[in-house]
PDB file of C-alpha atoms and ligand atoms in Angstrom:
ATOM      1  CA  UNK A   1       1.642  11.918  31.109  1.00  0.00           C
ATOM      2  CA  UNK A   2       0.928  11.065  27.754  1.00  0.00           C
ATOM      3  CA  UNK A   3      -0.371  13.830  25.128  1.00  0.00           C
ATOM      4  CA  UNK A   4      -2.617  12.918  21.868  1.00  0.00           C
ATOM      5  CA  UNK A   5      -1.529  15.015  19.200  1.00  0.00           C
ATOM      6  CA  UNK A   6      -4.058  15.138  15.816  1.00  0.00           C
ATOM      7  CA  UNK A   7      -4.203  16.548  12.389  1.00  0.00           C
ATOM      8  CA  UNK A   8      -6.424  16.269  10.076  1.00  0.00           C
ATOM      9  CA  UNK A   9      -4.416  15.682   6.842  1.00  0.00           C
ATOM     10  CA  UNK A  10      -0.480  14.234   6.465  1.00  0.00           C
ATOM     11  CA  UNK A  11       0.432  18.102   4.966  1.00  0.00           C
ATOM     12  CA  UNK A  12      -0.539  19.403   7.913  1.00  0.00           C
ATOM     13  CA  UNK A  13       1.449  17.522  10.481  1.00  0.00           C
ATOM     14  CA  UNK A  14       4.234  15.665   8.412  1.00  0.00           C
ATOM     15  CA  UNK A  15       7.010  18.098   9.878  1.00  0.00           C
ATOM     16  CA  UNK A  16       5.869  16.841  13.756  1.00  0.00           C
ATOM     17  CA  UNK A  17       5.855  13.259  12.604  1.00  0.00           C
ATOM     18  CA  UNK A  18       9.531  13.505  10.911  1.00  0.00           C
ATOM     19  CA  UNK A  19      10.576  14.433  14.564  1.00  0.00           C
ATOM     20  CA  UNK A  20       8.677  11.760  16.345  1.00  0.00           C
ATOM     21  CA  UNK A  21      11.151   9.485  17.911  1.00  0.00           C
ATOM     22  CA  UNK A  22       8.509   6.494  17.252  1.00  0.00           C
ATOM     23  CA  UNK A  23       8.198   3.216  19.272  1.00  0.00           C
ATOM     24  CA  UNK A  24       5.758   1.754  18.150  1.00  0.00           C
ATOM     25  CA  UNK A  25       3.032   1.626  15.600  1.00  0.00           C
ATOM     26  CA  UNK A  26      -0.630   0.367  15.400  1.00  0.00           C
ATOM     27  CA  UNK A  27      -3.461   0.371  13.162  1.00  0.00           C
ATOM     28  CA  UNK A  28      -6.988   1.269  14.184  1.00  0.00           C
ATOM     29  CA  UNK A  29     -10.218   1.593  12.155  1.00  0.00           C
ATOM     30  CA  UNK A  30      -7.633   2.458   8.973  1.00  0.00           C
ATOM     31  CA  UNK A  31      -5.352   4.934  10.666  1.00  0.00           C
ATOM     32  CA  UNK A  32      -1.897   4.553  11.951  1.00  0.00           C
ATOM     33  CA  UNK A  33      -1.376   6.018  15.438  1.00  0.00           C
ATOM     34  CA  UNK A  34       2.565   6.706  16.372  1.00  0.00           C
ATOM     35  CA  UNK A  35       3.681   6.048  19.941  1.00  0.00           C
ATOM     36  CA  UNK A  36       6.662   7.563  20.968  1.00  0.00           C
ATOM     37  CA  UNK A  37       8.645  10.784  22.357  1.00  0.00           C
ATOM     38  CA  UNK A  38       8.059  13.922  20.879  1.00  0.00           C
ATOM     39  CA  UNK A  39      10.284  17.145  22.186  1.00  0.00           C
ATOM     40  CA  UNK A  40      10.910  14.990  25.005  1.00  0.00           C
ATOM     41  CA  UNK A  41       7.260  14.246  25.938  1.00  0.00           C
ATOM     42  CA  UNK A  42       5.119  10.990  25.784  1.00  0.00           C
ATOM     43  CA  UNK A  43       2.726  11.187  22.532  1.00  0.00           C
ATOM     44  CA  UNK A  44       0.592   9.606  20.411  1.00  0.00           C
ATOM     45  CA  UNK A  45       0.133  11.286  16.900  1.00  0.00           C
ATOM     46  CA  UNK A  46      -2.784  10.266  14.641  1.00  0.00           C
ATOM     47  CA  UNK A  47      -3.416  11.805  10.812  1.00  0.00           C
ATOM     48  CA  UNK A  48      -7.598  11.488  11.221  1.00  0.00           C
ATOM     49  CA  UNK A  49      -8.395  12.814   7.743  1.00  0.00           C
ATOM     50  CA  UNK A  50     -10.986  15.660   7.316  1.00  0.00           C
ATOM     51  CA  UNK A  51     -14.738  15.536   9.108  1.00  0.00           C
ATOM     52  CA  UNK A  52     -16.304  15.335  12.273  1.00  0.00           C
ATOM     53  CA  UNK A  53     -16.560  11.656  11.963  1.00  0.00           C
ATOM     54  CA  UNK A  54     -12.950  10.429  10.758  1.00  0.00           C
ATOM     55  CA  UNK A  55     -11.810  13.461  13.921  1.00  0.00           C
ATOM     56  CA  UNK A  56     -14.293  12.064  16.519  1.00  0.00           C
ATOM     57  CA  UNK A  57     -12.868   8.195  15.724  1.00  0.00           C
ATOM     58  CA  UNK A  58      -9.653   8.943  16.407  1.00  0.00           C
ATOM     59  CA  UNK A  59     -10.189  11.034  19.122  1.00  0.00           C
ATOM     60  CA  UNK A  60     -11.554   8.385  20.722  1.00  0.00           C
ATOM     61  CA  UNK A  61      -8.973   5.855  19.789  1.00  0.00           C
ATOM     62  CA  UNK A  62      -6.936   7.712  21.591  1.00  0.00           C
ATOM     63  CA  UNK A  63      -8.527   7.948  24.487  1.00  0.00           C
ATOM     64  CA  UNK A  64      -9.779   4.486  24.868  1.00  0.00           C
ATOM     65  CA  UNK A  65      -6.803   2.418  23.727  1.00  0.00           C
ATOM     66  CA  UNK A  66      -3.969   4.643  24.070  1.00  0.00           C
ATOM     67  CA  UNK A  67      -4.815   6.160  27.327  1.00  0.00           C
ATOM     68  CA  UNK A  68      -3.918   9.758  26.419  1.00  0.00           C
ATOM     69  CA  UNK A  69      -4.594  12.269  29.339  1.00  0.00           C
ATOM     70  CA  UNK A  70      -5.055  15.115  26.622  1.00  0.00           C
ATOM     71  CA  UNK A  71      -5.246  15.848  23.248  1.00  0.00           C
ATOM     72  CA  UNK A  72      -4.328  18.756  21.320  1.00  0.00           C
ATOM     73  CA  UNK A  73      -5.682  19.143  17.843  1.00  0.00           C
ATOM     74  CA  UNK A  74      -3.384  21.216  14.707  1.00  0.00           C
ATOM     75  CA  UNK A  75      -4.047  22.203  11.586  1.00  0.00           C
ATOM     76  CA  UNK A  76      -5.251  24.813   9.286  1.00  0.00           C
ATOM     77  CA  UNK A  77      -8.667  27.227   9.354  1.00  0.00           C
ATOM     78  CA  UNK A  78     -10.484  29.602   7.227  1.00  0.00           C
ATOM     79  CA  UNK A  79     -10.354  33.065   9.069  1.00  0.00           C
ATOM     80  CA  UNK A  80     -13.914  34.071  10.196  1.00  0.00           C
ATOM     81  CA  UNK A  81     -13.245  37.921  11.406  1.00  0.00           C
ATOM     82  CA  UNK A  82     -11.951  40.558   8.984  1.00  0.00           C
ATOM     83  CA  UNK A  83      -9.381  41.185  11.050  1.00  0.00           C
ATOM     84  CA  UNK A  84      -7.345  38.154  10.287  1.00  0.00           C
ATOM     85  CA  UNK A  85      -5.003  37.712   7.824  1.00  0.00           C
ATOM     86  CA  UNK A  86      -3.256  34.291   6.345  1.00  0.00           C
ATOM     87  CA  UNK A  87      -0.719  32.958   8.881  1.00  0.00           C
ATOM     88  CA  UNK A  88      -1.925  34.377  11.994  1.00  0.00           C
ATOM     89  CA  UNK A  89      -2.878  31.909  14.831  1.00  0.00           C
ATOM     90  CA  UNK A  90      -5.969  31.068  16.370  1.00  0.00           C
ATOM     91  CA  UNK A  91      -6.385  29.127  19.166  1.00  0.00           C
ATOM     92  CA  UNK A  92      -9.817  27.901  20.198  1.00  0.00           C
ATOM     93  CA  UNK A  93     -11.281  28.691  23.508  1.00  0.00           C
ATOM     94  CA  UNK A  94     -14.918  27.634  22.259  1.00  0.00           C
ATOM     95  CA  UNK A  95     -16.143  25.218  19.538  1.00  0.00           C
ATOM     96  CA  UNK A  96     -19.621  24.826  18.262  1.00  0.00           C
ATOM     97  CA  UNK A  97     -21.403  22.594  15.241  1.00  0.00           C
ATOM     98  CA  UNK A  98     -22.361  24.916  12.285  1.00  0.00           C
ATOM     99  CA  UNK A  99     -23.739  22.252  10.876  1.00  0.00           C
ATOM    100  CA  UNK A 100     -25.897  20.579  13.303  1.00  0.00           C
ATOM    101  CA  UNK A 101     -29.530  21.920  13.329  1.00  0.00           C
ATOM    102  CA  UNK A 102     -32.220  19.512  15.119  1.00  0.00           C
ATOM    103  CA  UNK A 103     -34.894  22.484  14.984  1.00  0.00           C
ATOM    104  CA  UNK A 104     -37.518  22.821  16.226  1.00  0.00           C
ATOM    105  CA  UNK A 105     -36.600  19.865  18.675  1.00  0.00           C
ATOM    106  CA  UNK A 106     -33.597  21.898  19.500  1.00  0.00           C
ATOM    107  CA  UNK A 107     -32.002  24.846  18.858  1.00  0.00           C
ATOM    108  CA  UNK A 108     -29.858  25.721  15.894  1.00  0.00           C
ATOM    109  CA  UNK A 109     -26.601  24.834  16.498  1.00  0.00           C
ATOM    110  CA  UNK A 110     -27.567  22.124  19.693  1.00  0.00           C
ATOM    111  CA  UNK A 111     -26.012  18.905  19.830  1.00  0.00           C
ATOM    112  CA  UNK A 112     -29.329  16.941  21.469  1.00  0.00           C
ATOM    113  CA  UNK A 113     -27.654  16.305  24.806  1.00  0.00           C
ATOM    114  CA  UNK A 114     -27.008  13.054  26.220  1.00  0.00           C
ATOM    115  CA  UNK A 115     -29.901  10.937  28.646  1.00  0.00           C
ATOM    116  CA  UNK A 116     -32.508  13.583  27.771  1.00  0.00           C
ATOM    117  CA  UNK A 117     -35.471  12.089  25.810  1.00  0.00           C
ATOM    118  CA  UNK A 118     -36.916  14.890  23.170  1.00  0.00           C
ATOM    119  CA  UNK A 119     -39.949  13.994  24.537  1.00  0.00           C
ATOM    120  CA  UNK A 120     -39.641  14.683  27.972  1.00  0.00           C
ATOM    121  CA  UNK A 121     -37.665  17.942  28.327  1.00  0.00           C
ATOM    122  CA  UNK A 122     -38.231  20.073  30.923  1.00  0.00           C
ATOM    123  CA  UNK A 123     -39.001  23.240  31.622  1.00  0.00           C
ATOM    124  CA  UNK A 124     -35.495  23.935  32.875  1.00  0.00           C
ATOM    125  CA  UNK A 125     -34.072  22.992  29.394  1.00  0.00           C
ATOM    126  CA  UNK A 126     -32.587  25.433  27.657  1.00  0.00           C
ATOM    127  CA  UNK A 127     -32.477  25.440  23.827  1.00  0.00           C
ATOM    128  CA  UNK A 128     -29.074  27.033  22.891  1.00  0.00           C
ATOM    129  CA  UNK A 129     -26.746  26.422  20.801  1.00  0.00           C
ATOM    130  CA  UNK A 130     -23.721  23.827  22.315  1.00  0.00           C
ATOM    131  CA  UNK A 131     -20.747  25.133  23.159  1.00  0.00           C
ATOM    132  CA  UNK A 132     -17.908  22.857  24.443  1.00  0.00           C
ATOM    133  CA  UNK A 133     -15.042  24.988  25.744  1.00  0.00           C
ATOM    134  CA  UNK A 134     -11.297  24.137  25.636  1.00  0.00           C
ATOM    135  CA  UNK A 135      -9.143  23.144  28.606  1.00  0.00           C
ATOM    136  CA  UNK A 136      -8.311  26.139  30.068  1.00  0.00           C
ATOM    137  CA  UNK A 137      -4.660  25.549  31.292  1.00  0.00           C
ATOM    138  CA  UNK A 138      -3.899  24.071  27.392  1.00  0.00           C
ATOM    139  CA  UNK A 139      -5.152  26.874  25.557  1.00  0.00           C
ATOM    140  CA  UNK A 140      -3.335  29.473  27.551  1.00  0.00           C
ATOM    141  CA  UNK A 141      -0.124  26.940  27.434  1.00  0.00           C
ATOM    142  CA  UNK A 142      -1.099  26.711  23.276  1.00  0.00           C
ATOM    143  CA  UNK A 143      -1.715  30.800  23.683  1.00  0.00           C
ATOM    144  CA  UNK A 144       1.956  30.961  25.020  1.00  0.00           C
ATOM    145  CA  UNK A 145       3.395  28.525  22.699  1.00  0.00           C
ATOM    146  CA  UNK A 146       2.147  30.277  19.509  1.00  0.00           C
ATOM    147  CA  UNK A 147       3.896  33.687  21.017  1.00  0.00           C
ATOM    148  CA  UNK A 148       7.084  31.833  21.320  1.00  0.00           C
ATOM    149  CA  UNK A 149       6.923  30.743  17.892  1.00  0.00           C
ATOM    150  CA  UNK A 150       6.195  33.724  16.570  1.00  0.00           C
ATOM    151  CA  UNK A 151       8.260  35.995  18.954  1.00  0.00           C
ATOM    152  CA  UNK A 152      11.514  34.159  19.324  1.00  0.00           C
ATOM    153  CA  UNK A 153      11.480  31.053  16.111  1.00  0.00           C
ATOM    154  CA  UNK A 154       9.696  31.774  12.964  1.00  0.00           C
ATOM    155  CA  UNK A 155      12.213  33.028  11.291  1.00  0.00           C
ATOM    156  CA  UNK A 156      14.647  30.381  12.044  1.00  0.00           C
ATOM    157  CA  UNK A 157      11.596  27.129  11.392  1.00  0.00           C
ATOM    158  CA  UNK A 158      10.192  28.446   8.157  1.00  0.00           C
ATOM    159  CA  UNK A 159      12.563  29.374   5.151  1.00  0.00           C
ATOM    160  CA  UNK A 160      12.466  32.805   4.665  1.00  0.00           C
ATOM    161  CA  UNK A 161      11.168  32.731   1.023  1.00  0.00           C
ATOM    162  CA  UNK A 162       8.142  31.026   1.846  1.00  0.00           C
ATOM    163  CA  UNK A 163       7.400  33.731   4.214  1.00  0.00           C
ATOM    164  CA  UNK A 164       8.230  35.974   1.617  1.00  0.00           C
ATOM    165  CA  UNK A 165       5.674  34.155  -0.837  1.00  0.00           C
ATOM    166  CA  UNK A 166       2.992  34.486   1.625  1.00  0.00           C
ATOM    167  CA  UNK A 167       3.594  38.078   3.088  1.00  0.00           C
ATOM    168  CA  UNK A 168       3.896  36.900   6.150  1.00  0.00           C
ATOM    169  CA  UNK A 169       6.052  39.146   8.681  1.00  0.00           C
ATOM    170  CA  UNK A 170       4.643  39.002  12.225  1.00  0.00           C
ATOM    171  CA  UNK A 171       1.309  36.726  12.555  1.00  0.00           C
ATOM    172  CA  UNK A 172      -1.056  37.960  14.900  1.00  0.00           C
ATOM    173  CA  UNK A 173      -2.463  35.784  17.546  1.00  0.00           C
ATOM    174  CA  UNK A 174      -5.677  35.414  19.357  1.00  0.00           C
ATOM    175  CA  UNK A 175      -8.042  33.013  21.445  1.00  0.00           C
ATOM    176  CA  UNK A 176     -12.113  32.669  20.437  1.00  0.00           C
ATOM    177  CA  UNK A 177     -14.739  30.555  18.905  1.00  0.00           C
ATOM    178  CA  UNK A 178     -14.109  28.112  16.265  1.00  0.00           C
ATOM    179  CA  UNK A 179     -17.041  26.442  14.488  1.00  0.00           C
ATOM    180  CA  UNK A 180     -16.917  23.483  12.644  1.00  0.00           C
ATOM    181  CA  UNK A 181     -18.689  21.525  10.012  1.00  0.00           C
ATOM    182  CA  UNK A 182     -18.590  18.691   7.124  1.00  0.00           C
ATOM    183  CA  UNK A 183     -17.858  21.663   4.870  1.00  0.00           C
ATOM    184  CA  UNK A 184     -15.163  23.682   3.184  1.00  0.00           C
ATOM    185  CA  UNK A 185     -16.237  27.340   2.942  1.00  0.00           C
ATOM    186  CA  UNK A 186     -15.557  28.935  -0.010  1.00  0.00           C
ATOM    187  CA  UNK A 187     -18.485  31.531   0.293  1.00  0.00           C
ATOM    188  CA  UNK A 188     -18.681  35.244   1.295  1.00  0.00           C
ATOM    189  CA  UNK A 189     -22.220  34.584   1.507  1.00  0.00           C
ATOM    190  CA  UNK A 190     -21.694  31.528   3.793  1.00  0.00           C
ATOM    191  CA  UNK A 191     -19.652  33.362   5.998  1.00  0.00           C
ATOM    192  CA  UNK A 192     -21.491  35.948   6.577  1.00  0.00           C
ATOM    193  CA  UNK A 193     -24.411  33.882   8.166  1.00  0.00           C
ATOM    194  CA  UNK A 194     -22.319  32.253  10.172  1.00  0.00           C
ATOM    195  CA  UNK A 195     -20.557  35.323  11.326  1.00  0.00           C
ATOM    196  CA  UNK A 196     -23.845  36.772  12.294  1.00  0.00           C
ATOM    197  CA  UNK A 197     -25.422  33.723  13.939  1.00  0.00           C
ATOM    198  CA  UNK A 198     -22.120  33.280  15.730  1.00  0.00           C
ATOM    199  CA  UNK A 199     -21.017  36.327  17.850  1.00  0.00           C
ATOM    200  CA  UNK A 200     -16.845  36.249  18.143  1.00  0.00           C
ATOM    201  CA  UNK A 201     -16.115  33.801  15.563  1.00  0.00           C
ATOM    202  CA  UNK A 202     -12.574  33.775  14.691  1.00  0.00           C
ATOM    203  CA  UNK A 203     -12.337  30.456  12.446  1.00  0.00           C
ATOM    204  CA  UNK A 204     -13.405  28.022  10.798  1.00  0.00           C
ATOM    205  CA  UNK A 205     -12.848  24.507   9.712  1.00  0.00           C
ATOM    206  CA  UNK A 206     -14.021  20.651   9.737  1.00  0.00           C
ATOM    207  CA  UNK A 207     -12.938  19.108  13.097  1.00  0.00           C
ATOM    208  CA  UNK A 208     -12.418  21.008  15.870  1.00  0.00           C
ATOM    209  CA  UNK A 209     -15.620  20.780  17.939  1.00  0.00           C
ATOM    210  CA  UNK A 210     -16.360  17.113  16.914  1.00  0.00           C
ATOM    211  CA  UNK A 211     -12.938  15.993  19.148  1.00  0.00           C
ATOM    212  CA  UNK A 212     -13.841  18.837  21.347  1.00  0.00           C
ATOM    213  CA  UNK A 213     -16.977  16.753  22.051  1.00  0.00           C
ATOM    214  CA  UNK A 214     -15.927  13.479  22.771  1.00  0.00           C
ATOM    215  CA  UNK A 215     -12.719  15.222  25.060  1.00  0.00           C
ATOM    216  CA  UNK A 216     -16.454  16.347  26.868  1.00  0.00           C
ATOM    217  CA  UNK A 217     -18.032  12.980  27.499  1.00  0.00           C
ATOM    218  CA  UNK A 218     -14.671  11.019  28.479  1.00  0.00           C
ATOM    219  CA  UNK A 219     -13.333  14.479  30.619  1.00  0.00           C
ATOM    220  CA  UNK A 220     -10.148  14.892  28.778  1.00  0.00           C
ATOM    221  CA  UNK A 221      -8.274  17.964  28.218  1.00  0.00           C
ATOM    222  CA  UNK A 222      -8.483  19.465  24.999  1.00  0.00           C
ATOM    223  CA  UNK A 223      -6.748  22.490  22.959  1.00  0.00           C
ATOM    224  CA  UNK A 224      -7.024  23.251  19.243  1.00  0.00           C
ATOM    225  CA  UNK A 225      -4.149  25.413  17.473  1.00  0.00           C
ATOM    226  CA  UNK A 226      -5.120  27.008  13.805  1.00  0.00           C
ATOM    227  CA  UNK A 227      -3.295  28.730  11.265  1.00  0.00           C
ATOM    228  CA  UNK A 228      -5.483  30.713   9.093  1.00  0.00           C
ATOM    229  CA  UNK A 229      -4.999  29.520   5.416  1.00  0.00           C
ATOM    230  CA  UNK A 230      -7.507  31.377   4.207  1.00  0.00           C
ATOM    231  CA  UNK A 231     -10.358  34.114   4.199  1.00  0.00           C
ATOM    232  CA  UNK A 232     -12.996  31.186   3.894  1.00  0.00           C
ATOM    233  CA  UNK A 233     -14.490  33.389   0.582  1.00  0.00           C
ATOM    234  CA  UNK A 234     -14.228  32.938  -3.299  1.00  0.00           C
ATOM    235  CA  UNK A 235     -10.066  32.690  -3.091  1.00  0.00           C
ATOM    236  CA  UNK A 236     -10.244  30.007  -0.288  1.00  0.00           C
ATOM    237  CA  UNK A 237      -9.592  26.920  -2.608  1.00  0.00           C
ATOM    238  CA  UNK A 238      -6.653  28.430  -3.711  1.00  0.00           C
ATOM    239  CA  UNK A 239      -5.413  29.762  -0.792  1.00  0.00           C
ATOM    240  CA  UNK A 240      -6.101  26.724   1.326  1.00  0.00           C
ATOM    241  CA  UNK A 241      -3.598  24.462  -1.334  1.00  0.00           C
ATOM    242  CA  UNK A 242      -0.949  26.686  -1.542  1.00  0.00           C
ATOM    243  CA  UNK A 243      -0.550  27.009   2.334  1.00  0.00           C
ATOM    244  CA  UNK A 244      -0.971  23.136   3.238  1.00  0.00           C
ATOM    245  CA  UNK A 245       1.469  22.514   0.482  1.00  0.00           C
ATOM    246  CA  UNK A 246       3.886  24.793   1.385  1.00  0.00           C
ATOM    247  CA  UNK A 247       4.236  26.283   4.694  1.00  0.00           C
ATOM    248  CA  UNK A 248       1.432  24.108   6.939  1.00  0.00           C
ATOM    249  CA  UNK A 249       3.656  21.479   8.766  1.00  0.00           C
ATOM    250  CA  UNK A 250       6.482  24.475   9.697  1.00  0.00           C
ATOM    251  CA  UNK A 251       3.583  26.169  11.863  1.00  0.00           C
ATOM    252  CA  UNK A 252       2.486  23.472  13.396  1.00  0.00           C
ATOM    253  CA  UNK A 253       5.830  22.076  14.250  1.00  0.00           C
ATOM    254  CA  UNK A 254       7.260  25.307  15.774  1.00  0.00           C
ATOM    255  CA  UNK A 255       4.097  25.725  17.852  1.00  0.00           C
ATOM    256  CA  UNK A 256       3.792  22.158  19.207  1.00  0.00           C
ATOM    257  CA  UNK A 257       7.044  22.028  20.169  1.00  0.00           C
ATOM    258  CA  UNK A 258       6.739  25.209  22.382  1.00  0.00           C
ATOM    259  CA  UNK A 259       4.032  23.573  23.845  1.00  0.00           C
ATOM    260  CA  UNK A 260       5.271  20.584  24.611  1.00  0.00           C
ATOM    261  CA  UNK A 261       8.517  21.879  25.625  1.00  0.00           C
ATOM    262  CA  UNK A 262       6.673  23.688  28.442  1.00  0.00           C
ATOM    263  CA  UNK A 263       3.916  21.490  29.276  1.00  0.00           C
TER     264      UNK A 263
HETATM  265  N1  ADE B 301      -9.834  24.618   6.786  1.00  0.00           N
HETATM  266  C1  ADE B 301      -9.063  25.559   6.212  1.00  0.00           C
HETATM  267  N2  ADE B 301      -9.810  26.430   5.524  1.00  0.00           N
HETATM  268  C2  ADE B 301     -11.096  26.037   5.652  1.00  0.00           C
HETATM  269  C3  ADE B 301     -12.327  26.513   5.158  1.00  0.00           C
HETATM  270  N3  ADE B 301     -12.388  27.597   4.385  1.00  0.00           N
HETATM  271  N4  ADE B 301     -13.449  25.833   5.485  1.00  0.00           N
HETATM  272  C4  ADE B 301     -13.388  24.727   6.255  1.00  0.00           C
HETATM  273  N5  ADE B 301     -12.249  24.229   6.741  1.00  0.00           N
HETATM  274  C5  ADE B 301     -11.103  24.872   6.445  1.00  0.00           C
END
């Protein structure tokens, strides 16, 4: 079984690569993926850079030439419920477009399905915004991993001053909707919208549903882990640099590796 492991940028993932046992190497469309055994599992690791587009082409990389039977995506998110603070861990059970908007042809938020002409839609179509949903058996095996991190290794993966320097003690943990767009959100205002045109957001951030998507059409598995970086509002941009600089790659580390040691 062979696992395809993302990120979006090298900050967030360099930790997991340093551990890769790699076997080989290969260049596709501009990216490198790495083949080799991770935690004692068959991966393939690809840094996709940010967007729907540079996520979606790798995704599919993966799939078609490397034959992964999953893919899990990692990386950072802006926190979408008041609730969450910097550090805690979402991981996406749902992942919609915020950015996509086709009205009136479609609803807001509805990625124009496939083999349907706009012209010809029935009366059975329903315009609603497009969810695509994780794999159930990853996200609770992502759900578990992130406890396991946080219960039994934090303290022993990330040096205790950087917890220190981002007040992080015990992160909290939860499962819900993720949306993503080609946008950094830096807006209170922005936010807002989306939190009220999106019931049970918990994140957001620039990839997530776009490899959720193709996963869909080629009927692969698919989880997404987050660490919230930031509150999304007029602090993100700050926020967001000091936690991929500093602290990013331990999360993502400690939580792949539970998940991989237990898949
Ligand atoms: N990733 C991390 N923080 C984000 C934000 N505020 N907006 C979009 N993507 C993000």
């Amino acid at each position: 079984m062979r696992t395809g492991i993302l990120g979006a940028s090298k900050e967030e993932v360099e930790h997991i690569l340093e551990d890769l046992k790699e076997s080989s190497r290969e260049t596709i469309g501009s990216r490198d993926y790495f083949a080799g055994s991770l935690y004692g599992q068959d991966v393939v690791l690809n840094i996709s850079g940010w967007g729907k587009v540079a996520s979606a082409s790798a995704a599919t990389a993966m799939i078609l030439r490397f034959e992964v039977d999953s893919i899990i995506f990692c990386g950072l998110c802006g926190g979408a419920s008041a609730e969450l603070n910097i550090g805690d861990i979402i991981i996406g059970s749902k992942f919609v477009q915020h950015d996509i908007d086709a009205q009136p042809i479609f609803a807001k938020y509805q990625v124009p399905p496939l083999g349907i002409s706009c012209f010809k839609m029935g009366p059975d179509f329903k315009k609603e915004p497009t969810y695509f949903k994780a794999d159930p058996v990853l996200q609770k095996a992502a759900f578990q991993a992130a406890q396991n991190f946080v219960t039994n290794n934090i303290n022993e993966d990330i040096p205790t001053d950087l917890l220190k320097q981002f007040n992080i003690i015990k992160p909290g943990i939860c499962e819900g909707l993720i949306a993503t767009g080609d946008q950094f959100i830096r807006s209170a205002e922005k936010m807002n919208e989306l939190q009220s045109e999106l019931p049970g957001l918990k994140g957001v951030e620039m990839e997530g549903a776009a490899v959720a998507q193709v996963c869909a059409h080629h009927a692969v598995p698919f989880a997404c882990i987050r660490i919230v970086s930031d509150k999304a509002d007029h602090s993100a941009v700050i926020d967001f640099a000091a936690f991929i600089k500093e602290i990013a790659s331990y999360f993502t580390r400690g939580i792949v590796r539970n998940m991989l040691n237990h898949l």
